[in-house]
Short mmCIF file of C-alpha atoms and ligand atoms in Angstrom, two decimals:
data_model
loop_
_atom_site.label_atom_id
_atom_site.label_comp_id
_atom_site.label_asym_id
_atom_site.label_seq_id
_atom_site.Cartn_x
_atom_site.Cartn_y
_atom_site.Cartn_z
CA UNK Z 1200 11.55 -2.69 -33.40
CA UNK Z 1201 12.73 -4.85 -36.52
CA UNK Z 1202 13.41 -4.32 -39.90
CA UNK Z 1203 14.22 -6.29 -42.53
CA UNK Z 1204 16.02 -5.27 -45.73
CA UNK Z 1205 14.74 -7.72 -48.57
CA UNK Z 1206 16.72 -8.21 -52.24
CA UNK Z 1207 19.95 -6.68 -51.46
CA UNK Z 1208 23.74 -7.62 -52.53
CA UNK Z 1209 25.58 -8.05 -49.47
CA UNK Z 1210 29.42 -6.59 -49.69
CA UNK Z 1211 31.89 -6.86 -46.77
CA UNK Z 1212 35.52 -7.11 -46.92
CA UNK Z 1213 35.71 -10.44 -48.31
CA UNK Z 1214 32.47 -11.28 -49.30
CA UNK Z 1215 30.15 -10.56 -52.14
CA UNK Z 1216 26.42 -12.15 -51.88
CA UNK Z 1217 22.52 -11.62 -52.14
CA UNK Z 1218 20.74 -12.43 -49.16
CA UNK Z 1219 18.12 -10.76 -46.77
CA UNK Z 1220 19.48 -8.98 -43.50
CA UNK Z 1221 16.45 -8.98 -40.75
CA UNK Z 1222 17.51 -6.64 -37.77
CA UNK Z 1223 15.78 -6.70 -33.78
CA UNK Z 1224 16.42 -3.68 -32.15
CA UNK Z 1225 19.75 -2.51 -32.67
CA UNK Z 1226 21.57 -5.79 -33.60
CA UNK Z 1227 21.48 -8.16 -37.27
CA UNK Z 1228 19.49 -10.92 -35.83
CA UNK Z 1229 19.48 -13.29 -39.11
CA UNK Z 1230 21.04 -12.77 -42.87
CA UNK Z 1231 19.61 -15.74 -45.44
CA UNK Z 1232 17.92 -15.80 -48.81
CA UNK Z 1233 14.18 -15.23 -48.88
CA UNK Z 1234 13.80 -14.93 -45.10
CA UNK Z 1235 10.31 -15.35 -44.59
CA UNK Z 1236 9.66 -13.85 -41.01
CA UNK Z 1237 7.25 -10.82 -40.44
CA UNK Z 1238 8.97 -7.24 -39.29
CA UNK Z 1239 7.81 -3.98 -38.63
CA UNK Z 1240 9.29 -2.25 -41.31
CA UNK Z 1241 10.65 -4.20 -44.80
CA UNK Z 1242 13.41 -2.19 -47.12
CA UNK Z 1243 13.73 -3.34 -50.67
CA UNK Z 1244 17.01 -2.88 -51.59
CA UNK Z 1245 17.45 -4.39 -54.81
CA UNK Z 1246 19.89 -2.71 -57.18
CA UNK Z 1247 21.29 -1.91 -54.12
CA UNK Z 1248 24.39 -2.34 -52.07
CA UNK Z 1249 24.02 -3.84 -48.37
CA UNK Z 1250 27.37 -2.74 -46.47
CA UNK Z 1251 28.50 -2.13 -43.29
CA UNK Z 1252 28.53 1.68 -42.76
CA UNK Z 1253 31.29 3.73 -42.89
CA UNK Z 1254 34.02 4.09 -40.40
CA UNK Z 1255 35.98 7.50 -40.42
CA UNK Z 1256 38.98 6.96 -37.78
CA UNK Z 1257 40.53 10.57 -38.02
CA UNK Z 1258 37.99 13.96 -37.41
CA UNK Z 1259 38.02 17.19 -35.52
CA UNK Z 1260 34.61 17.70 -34.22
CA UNK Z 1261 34.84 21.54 -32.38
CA UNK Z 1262 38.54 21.49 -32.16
CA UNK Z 1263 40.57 24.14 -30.86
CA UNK Z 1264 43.34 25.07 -33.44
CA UNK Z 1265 45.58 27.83 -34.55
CA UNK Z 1266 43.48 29.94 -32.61
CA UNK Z 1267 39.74 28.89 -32.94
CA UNK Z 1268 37.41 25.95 -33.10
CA UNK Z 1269 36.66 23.63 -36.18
CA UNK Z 1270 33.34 24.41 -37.46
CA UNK Z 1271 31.59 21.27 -37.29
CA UNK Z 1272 30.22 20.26 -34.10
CA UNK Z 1273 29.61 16.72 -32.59
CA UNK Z 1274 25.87 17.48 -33.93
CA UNK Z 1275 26.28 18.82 -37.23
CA UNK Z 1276 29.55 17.05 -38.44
CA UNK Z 1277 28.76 13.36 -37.67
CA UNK Z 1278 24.84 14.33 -39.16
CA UNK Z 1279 26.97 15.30 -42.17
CA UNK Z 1280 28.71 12.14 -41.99
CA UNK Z 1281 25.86 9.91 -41.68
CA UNK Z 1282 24.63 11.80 -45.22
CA UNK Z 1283 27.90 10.39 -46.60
CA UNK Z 1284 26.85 7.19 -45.13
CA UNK Z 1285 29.12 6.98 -42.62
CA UNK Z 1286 27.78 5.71 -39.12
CA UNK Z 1287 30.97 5.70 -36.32
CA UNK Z 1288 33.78 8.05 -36.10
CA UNK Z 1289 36.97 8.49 -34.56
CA UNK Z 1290 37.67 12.03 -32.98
CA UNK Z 1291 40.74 13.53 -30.61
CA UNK Z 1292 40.87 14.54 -27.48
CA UNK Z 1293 42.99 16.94 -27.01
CA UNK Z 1294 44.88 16.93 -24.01
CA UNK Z 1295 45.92 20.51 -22.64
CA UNK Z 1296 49.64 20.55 -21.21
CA UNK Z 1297 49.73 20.14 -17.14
CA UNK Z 1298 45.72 18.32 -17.39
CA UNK Z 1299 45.05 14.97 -16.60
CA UNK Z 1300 44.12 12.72 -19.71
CA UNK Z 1301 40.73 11.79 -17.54
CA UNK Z 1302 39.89 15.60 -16.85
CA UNK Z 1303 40.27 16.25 -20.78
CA UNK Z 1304 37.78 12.97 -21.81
CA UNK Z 1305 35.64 14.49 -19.17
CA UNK Z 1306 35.32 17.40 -21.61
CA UNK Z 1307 35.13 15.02 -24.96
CA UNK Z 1308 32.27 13.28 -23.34
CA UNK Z 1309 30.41 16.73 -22.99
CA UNK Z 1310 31.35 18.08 -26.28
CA UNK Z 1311 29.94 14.93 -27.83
CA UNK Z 1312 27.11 14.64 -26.32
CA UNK Z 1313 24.84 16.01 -29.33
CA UNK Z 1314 26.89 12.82 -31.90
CA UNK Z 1315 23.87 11.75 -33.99
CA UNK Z 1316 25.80 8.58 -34.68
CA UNK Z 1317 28.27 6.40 -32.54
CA UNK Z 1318 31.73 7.78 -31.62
CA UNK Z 1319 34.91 7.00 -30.02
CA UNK Z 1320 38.27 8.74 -28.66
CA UNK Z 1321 41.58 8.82 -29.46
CA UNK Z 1322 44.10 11.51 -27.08
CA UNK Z 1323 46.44 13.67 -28.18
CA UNK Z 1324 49.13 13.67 -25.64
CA UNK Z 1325 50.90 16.89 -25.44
CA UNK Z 1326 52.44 16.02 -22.08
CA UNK Z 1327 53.46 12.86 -20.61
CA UNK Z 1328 56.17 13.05 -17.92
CA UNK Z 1329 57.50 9.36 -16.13
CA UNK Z 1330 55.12 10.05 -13.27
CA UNK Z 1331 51.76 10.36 -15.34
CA UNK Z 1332 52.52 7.05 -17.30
CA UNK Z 1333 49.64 5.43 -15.76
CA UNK Z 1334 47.38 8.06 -16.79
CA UNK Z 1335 47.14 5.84 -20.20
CA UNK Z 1336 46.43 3.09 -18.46
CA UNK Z 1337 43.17 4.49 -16.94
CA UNK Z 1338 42.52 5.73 -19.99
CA UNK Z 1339 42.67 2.66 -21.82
CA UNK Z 1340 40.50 1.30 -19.03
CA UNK Z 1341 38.11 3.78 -20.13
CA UNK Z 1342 38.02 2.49 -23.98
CA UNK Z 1343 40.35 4.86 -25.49
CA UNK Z 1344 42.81 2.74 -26.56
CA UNK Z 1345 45.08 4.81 -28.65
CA UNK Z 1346 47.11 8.11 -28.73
CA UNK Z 1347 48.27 10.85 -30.83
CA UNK Z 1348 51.20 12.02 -30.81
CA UNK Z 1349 53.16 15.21 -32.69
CA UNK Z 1350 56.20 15.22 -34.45
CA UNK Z 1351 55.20 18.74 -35.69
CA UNK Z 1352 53.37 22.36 -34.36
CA UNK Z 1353 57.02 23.22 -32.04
CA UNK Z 1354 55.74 24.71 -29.17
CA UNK Z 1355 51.93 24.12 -29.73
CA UNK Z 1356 51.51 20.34 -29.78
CA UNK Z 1357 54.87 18.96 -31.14
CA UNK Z 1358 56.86 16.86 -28.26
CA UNK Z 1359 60.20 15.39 -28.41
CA UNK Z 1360 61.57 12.21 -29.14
CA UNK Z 1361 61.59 11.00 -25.24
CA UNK Z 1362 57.97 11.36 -24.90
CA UNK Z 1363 57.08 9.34 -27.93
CA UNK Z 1364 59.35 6.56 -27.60
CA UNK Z 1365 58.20 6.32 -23.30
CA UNK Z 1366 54.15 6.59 -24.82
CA UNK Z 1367 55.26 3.68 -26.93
CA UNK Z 1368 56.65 1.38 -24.47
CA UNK Z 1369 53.37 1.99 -22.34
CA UNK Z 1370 51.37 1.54 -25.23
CA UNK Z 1371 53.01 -1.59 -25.72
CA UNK Z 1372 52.56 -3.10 -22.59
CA UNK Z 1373 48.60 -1.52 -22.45
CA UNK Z 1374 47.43 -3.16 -25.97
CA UNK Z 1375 47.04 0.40 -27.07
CA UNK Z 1376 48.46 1.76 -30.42
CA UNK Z 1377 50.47 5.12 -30.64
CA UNK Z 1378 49.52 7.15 -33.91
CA UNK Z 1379 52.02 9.95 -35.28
CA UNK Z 1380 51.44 12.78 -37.12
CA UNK Z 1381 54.67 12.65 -38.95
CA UNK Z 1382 56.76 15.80 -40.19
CA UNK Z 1383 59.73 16.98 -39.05
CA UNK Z 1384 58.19 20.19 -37.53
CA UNK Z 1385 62.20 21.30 -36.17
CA UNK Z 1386 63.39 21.97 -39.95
CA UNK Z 1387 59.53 22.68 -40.78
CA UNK Z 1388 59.59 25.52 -38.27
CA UNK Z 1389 62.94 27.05 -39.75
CA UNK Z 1390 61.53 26.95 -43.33
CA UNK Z 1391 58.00 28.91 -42.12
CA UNK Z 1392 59.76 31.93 -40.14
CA UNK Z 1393 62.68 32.36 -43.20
CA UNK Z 1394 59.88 32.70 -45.83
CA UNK Z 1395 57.91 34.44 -43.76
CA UNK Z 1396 61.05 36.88 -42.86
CA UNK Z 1397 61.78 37.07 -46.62
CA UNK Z 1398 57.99 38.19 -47.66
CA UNK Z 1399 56.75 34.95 -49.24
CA UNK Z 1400 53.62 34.86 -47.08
CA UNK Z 1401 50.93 33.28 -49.65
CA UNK Z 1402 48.64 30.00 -48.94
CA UNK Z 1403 51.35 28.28 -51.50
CA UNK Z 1404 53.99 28.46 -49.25
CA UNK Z 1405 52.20 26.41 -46.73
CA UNK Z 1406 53.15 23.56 -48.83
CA UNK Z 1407 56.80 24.77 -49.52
CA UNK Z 1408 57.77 25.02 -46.31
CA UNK Z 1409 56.89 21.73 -45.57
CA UNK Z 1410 58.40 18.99 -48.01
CA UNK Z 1411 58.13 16.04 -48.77
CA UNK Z 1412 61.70 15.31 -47.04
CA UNK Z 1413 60.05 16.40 -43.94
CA UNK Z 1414 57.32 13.14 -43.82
CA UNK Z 1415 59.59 10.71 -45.02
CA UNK Z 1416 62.68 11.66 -42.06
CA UNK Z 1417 59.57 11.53 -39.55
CA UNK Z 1418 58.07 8.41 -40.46
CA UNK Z 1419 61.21 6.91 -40.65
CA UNK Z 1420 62.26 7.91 -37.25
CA UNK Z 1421 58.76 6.98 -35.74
CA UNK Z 1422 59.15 3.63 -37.10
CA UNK Z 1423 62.59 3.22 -35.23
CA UNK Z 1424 61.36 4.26 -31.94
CA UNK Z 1425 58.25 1.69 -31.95
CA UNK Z 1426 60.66 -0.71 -33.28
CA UNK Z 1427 63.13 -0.13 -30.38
CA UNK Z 1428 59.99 0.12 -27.91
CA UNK Z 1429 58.79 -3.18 -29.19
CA UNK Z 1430 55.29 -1.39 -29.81
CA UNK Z 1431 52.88 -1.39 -32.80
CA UNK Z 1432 53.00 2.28 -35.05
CA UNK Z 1433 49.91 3.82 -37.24
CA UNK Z 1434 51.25 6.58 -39.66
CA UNK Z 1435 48.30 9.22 -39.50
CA UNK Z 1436 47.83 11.34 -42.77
CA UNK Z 1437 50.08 9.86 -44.80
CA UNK Z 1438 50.40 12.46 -48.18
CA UNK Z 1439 53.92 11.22 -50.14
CA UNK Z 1440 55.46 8.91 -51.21
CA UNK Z 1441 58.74 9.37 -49.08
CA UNK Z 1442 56.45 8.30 -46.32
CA UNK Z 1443 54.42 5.30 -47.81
CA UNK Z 1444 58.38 3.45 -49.09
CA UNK Z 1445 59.42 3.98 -45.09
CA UNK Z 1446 56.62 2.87 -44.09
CA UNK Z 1447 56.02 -0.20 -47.24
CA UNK Z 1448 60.08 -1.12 -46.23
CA UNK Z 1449 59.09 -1.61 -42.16
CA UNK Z 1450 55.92 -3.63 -43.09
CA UNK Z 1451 58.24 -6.26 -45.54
CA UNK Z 1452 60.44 -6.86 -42.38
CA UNK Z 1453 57.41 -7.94 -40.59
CA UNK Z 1454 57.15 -4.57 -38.38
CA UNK Z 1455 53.65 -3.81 -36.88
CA UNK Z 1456 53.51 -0.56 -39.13
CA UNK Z 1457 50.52 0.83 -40.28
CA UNK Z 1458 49.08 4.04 -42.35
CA UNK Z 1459 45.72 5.59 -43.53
CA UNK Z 1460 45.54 8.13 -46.06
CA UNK Z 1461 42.79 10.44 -46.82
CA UNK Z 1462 40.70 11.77 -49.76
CA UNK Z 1463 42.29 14.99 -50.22
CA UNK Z 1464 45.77 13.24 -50.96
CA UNK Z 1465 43.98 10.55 -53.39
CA UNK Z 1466 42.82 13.71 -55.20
CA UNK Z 1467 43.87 17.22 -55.21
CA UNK Z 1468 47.29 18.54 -55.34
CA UNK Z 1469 49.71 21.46 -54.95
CA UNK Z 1470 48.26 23.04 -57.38
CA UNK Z 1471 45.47 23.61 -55.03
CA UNK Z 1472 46.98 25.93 -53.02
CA UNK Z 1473 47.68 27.99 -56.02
CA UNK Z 1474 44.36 29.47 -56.98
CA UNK Z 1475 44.08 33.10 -57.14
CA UNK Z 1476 41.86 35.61 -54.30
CA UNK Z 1477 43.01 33.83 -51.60
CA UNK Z 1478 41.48 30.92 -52.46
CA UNK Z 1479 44.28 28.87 -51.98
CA UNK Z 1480 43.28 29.17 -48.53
CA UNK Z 1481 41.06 26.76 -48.35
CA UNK Z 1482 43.45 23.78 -49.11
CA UNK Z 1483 45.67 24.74 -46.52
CA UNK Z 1484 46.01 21.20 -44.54
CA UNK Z 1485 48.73 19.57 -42.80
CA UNK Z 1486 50.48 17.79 -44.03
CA UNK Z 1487 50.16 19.68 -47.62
CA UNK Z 1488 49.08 18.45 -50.40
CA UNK Z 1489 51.95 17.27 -52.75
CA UNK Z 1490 52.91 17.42 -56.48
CA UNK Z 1491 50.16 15.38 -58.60
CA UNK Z 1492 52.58 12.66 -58.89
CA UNK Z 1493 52.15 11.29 -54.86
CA UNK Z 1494 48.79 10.43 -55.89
CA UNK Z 1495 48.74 7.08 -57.78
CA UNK Z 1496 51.39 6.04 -55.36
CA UNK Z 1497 49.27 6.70 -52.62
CA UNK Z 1498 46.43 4.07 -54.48
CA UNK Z 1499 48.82 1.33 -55.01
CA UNK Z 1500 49.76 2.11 -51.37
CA UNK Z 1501 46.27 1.47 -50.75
CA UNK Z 1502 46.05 -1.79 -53.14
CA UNK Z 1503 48.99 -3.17 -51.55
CA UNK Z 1504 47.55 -3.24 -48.41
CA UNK Z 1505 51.04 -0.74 -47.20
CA UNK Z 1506 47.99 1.50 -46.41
CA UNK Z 1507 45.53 0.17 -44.64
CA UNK Z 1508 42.36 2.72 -44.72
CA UNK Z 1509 41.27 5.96 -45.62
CA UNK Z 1510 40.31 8.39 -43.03
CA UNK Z 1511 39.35 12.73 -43.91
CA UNK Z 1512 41.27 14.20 -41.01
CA UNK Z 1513 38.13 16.59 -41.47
CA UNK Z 1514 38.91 19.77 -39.47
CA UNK Z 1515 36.74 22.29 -41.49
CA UNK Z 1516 37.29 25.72 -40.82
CA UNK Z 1517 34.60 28.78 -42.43
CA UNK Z 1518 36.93 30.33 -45.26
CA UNK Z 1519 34.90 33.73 -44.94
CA UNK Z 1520 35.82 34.31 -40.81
CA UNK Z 1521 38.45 31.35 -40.47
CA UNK Z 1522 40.28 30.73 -43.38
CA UNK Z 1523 40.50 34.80 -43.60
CA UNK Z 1524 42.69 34.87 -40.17
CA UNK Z 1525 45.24 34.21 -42.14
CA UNK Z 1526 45.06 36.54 -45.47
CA UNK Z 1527 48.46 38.71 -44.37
CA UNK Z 1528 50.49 35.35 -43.56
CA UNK Z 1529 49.94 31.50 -44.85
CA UNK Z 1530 51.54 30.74 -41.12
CA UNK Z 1531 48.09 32.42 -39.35
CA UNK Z 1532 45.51 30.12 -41.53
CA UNK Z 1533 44.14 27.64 -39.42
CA UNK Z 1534 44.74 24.09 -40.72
CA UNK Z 1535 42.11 21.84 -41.83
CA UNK Z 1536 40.46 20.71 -43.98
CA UNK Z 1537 35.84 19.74 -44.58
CA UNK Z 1538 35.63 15.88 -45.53
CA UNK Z 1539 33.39 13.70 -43.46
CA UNK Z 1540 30.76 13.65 -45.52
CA UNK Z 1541 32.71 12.84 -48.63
CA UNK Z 1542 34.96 10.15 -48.37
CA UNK Z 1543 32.60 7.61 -49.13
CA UNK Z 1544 31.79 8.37 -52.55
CA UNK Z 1545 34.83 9.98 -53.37
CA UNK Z 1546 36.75 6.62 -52.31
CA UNK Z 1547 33.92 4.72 -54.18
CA UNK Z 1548 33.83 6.58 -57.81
CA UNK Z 1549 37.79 7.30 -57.68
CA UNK Z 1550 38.96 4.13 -56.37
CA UNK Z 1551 36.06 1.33 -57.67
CA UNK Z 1552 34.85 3.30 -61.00
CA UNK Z 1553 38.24 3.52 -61.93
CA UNK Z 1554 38.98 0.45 -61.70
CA UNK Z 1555 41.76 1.37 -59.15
CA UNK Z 1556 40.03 -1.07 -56.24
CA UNK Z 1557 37.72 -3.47 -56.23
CA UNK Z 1558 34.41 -3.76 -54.27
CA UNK Z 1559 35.41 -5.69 -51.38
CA UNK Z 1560 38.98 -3.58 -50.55
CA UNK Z 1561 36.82 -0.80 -51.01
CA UNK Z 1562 34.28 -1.49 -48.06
CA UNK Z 1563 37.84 -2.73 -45.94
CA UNK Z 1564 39.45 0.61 -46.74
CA UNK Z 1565 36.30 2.84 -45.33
CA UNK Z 1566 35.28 0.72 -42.51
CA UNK Z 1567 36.17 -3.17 -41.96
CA UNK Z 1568 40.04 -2.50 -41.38
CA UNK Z 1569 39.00 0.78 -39.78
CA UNK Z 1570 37.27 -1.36 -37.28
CA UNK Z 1571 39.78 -3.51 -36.97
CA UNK Z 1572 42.74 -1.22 -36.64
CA UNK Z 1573 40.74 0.43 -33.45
CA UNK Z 1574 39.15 -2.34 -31.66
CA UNK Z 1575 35.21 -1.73 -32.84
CA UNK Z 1576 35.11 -4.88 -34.50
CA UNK Z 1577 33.17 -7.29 -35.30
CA UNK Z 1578 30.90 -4.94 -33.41
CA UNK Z 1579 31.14 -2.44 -36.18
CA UNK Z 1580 32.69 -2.72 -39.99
CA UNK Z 1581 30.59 -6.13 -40.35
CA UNK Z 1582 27.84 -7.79 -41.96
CA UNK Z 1583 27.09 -10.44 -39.64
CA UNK Z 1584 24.45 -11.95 -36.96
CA UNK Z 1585 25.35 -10.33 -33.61
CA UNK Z 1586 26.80 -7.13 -34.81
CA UNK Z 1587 25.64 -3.76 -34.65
CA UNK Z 1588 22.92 -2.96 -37.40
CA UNK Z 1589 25.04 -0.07 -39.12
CA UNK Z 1590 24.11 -0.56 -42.75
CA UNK Z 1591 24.41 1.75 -45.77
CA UNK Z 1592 21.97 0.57 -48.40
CA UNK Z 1593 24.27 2.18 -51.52
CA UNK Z 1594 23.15 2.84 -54.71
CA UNK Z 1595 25.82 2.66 -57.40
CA UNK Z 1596 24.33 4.13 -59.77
CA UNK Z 1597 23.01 7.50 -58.34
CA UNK Z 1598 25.21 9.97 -59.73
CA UNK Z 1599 25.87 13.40 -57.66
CA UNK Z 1600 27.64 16.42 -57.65
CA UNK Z 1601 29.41 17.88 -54.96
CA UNK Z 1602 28.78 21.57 -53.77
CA UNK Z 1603 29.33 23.49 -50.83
CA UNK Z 1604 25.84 24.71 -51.67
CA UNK Z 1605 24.34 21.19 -50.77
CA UNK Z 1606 26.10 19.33 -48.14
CA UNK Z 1607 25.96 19.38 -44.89
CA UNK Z 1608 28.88 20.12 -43.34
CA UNK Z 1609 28.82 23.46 -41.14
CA UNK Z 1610 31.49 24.88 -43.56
CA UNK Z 1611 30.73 27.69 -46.62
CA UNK Z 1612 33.29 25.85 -49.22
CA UNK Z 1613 34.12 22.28 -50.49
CA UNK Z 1614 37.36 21.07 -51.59
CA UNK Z 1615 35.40 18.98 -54.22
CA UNK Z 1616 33.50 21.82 -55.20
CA UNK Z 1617 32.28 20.86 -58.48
CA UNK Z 1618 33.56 16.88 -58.24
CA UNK Z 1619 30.87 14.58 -60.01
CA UNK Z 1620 30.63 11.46 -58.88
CA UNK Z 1621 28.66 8.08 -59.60
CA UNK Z 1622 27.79 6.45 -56.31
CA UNK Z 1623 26.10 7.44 -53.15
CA UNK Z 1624 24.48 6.22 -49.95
CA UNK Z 1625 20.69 6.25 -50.24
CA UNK Z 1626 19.55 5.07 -47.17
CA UNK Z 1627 21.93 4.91 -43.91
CA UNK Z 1628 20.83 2.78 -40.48
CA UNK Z 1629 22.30 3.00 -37.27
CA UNK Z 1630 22.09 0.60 -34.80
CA UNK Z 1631 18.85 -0.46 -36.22
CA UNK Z 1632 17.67 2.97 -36.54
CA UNK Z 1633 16.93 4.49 -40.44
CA UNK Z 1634 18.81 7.80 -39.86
CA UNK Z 1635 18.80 9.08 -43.58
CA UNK Z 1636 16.70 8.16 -46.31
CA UNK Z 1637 16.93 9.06 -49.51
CA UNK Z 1638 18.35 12.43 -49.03
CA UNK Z 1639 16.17 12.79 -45.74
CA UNK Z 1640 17.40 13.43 -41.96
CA UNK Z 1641 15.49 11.07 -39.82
CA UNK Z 1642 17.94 10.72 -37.03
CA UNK Z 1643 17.95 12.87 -33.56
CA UNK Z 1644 20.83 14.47 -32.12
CA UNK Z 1645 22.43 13.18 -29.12
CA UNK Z 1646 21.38 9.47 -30.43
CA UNK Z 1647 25.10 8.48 -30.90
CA UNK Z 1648 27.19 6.69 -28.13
CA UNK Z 1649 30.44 6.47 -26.31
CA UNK Z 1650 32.18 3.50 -28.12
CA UNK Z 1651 34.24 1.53 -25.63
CA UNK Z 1652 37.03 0.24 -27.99
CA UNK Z 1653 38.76 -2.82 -27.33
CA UNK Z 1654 42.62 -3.07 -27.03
CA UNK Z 1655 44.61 -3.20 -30.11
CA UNK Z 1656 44.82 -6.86 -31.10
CA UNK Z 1657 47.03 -7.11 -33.85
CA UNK Z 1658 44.81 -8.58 -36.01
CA UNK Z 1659 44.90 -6.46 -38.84
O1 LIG E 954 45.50 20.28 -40.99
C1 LIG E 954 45.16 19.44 -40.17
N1 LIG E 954 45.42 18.20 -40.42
N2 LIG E 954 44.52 19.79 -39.05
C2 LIG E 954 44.14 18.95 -38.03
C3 LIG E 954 45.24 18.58 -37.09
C4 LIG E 954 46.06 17.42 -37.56
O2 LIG E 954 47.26 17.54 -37.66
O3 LIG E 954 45.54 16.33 -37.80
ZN1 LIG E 955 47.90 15.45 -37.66
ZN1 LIG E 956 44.04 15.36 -37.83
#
């Protein structure tokens, strides 16, 4: 099968040109102007955008928290993010305390089975005594070549101190790269049961009982461990600015210190969490979203390169039976938030439109440095001859506006609910394969594949 995609402006992380792309199977075989050989299907893509397709490093695909499962599936949340024009993600294992890392892959692999586009695995360790240390290394072996650890959730997922700084020496010495969801969940933990003891049980106080402070002390202390275990760090969710000046300090003394952001920070606020009937509900997300004022220092974060890519942590959860489990207390609302098939066009009207980023740190914050950050590339988050043929042809000029009542996420609300945006993937390929065109599903579920990620190279 080939397919060649004619008139297009090629945009990667660094470059900005018009050539043809012609693709053989599942690879880019040739890019040059006014290729001239024959192929069994020819895209015209002029006023459109040729880029490599998206790359979303943080999602909960059928995740068990706070007492249920996420409410995408491998199946219906990656076809949701293809629609967004994203083609690879990066989910979580999540490792149950007492199992082996390699029994709980085991039951990754199965869950993602159905992935309509290609995926990969990062494991949340939850328990990780001195005799199990090699249990990373065979999972590395396997392609899984970085962990998540907690800081926060005491008792559920949160582990102490010990256990992070002995998963970062081992990660140093594997080539893998710890990840840490930062907050100081000790003090956090305190805060929930005294509001909770003194009647103050709405969605708002999700967000009150977990401050800013709370980041910041976390990050910072992450950052000391990796530096004193001599290991590389990547800040997951990062959502204030007490984080983003911990982690902007480490990176000016030369510290292998990295941190993505997501949409929801870029964009909605406190204020959020506020609405009346409940609805506050749905914005209930870990970490919370902050004051207004986090947000533009989050984008110069992101312009500065002290962030390095945006990721959804999409964990949607139904607000009619999820969200609801939680109407008597803000503690019993499962957190998460729908974004997959978003962050895309959010990223591209809010950050390019307005002028905040330009073209090419656009396509590095959604996929090149994605890529790069987790050993896919220049398999994936390229434009070049050998790689894989994940394209988005994107049309800049389609304008859209985002409802719960037309995407395609297995979730009945949107955080964006009413968002209009200018900018929007019309036709996405994968691996060679047209998977959406034009608003159409052309792809077939269980098509995705295991990604085998290569060690973490430093080459960021
Ligand atoms: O609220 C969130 N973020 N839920 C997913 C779990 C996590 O901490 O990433
Ligand atoms: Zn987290
Ligand atoms: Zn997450």
């Amino acid at each position: 099968m080939s397919l060649i995609i004619k008139n297009g402006r090629i945009l990667t992380a660094d470059q900005d040109f018009r050539a043809d792309v012609y693709i053989e199977n599942d690879k880019i075989a040739e890019i040059g102007i006014d290729l001239s050989m024959q192929a069994d299907r020819v895209i015209d893509a002029s006023g459109l955008y040729v880029i490599p397709g998206g790359i979303d490093v943080h999602t909960h695909m059928e995740a068990p928290v706070g007492g249920t499962l996420s409410s995408d599936d491998f199946e219906t949340g990656t076809r949701a993010a293809a629609f967004g024009g994203t083609t690879c993600i990066i989910d979580f294992a999540t490792q149950t305390r007492g199992q082996k890392m390699r029994e709980t892959l085991d039951i990754w692999w199965k869950k993602a089975e159905k992935a309509v586009v290609d995926y990969g695995f990062h494991m949340i360790v939850t328990d990780l005594p001195e005799a199990h240390l090699e249990d990373m290394n065979e999972i590395v072996r396997e392609g899984v070549t970085s962990f998540k650890l907690f800081m926060a959730y005491p008792g559920v997922l949160m582990v102490d101190d010990a256990t992070i700084f002995r998963a970062m020496q081992q990660s140093g010495k594997t080539g893998s790269m710890v990840c840490i969801h930062a907050e100081n969940g000790g003090a956090i933990d305190v805060l929930v049961k005294q509001a909770i003891a003194e009647g103050r049980k709405d969605p708002v106080y999700h967000a009150l009982t977990r401050p800013a402070t709370a980041e910041g002390e976390a990050v910072n202390r992450a950052i000391a461990l990796a530096s004193m275990a001599d290991a590389p760090v990547y800040i997951v969710h990062v959502s204030t600015n007490d984080a983003l000046e911990k982690i902007a300090e480490a990176r000016d003394r030369g510290l292998p210190v990295f941190g993505e952001t997501c949409p929801h920070y870029l964009l909605l606020s406190i204020d959020d969490l506020k609405r009346p009937d409940f609805e506050g509900a749905k914005y209930v997300l870990t970490p919370p979203l902050r004051e207004q004022w986090h947000q533009e220092k989050l984008w110069e974060g992101l312009r500065r390169n002290n962030l390095q890519l945006v990721s959804t942590d999409h964990c949607p959860f139904c607000f009619k039976e999820q969200k609801m489990m939680g109407r008597d207390s803000f503690a019993k609302i499962p957190n998460g938030g729908p974004g997959v098939e978003d962050r895309m066009h959010l990223t591209f009207h809010h950050g390019v439109n307005n002028g905040r980023i330009s073209l090419n740190r656009w396509v590095e914050l959604v996929s090149t440095a994605p890529a790069k950050m987790f050993g896919l590339y220049p398999r994936k988050g390229a434009i070049t001859v050998g790689c894989d043929a994940d394209i988005v042809l994107w049309d800049p000029a389609k304008e859209h506006t985002i409802s719960a009542k037309t995407h395609h996420m297995n979730v009945d609300y949107s955080m964006y609910e009413g968002f209009a945006v200018r900018g929007l993937a019309d036709t996405v390929i994968s691996r060679g394969e047209v998977i959406v065109e034009k608003g159409e599903w052309l792809g077939k579920k269980g098509r995705g594949k295991f990604l085998k990620r290569d060690q973490y190279s430093g080459n960021i």
